CSV table of C-alpha atoms in Angstrom, one decimal:
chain,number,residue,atom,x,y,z
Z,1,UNK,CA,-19.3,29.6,-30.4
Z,2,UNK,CA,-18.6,28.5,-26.9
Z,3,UNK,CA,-14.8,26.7,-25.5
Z,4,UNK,CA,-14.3,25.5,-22.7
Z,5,UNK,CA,-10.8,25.5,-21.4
Z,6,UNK,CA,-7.6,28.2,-22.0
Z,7,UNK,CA,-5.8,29.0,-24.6
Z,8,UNK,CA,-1.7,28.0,-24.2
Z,9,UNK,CA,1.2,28.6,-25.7
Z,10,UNK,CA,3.6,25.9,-26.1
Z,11,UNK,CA,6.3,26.5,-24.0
Z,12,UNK,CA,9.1,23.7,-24.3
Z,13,UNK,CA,10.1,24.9,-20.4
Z,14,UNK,CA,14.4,25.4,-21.2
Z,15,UNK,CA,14.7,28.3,-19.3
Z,16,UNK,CA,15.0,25.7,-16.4
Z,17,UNK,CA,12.4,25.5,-13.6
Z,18,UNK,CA,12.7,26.9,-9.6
Z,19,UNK,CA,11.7,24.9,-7.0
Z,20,UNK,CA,10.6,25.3,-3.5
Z,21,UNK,CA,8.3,23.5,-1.2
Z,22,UNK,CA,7.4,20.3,-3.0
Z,23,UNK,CA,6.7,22.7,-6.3
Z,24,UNK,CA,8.4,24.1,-9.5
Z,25,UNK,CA,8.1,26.5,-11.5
Z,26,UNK,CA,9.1,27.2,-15.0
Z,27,UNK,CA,11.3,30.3,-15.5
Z,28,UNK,CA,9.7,31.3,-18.6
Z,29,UNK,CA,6.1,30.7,-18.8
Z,30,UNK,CA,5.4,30.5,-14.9
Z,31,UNK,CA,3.7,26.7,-15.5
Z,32,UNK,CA,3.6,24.7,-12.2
Z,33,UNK,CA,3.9,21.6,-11.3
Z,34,UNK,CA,3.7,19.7,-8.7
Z,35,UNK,CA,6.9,17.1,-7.0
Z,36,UNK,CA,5.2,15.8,-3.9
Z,37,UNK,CA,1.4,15.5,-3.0
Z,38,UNK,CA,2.3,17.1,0.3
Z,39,UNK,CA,1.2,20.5,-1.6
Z,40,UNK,CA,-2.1,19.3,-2.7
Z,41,UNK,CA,-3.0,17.1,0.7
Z,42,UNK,CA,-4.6,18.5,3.8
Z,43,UNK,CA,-3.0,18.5,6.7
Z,44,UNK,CA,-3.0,15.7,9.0
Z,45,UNK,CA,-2.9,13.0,6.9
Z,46,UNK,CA,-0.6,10.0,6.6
Z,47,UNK,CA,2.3,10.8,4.4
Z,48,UNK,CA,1.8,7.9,2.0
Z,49,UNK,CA,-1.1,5.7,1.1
Z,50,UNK,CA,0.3,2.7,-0.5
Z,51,UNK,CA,-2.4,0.3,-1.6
Z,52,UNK,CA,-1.3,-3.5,-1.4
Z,53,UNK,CA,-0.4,-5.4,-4.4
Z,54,UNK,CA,-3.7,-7.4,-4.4
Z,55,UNK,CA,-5.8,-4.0,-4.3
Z,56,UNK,CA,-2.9,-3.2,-7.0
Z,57,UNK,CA,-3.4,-6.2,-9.4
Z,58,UNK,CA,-7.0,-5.7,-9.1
Z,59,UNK,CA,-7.1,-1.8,-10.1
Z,60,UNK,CA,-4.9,-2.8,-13.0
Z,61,UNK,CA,-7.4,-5.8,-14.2
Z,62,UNK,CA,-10.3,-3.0,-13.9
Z,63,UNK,CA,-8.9,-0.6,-15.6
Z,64,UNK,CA,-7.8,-3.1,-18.2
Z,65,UNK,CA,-11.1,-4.6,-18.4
Z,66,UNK,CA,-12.9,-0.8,-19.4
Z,67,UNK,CA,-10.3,0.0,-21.7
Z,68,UNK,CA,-10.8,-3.0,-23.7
Z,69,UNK,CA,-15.2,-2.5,-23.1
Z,70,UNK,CA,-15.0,1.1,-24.4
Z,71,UNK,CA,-12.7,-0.2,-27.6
Z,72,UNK,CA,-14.8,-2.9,-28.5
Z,73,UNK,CA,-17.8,-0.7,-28.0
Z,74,UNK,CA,-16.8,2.3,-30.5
Z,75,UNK,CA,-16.0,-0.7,-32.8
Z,76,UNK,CA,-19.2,-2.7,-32.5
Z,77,UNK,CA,-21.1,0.9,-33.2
Z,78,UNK,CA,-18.5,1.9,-36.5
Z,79,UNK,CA,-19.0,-1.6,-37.9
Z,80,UNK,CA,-22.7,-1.4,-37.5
Z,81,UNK,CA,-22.9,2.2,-38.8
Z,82,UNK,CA,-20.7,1.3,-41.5
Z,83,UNK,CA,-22.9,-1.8,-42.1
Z,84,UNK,CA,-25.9,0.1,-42.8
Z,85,UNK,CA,-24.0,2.7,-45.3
Z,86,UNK,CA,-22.7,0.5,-47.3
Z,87,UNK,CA,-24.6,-2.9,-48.0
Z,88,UNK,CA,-23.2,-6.1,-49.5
Z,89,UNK,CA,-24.3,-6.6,-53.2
């Protein structure tokens, strides 16, 4: 048997989290995450990227538009399959 992955616990993070330099960490399970990008960008870069609303609208209608392809998809195949198991009379 092969997993891919780790193995978490399921820590509800109340021990409260410390932060420094665009990071925090939880006090109890040592989980971090992240506040700014500035951490994960190299340096040099602008601070923000902002894309404008028409790049915006479009993303939104394209990500929309697969969402809806990959659910009518895995629909079309469980009707089908479930055509061929069980038959009209």
């Amino acid at each position: 048997m092969r997993s891919t992955g780790r193995l978490v616990g399921n820590c509800p993070h109340i021990s409260g989290w410390d932060s420094a330099e665009g990071e925090e960490r939880c006090r109890a399970c040592g989980t971090r995450r992240f506040t700014g990008y500035g951490a994960l960008r190299p340096p040099g870069l602008p601070v923000a990227l902002t894309p404008s609303p028409r790049d915006q609208t479009r993303a939104d209608r394209s990500a929309a538009h697969a969402i809806a392809s990959t659910i009518r998809h895995r629909l079309n195949r469980w009707a089908l399959s479930r055509a061929a198991l069980c038959p009209a009379a």
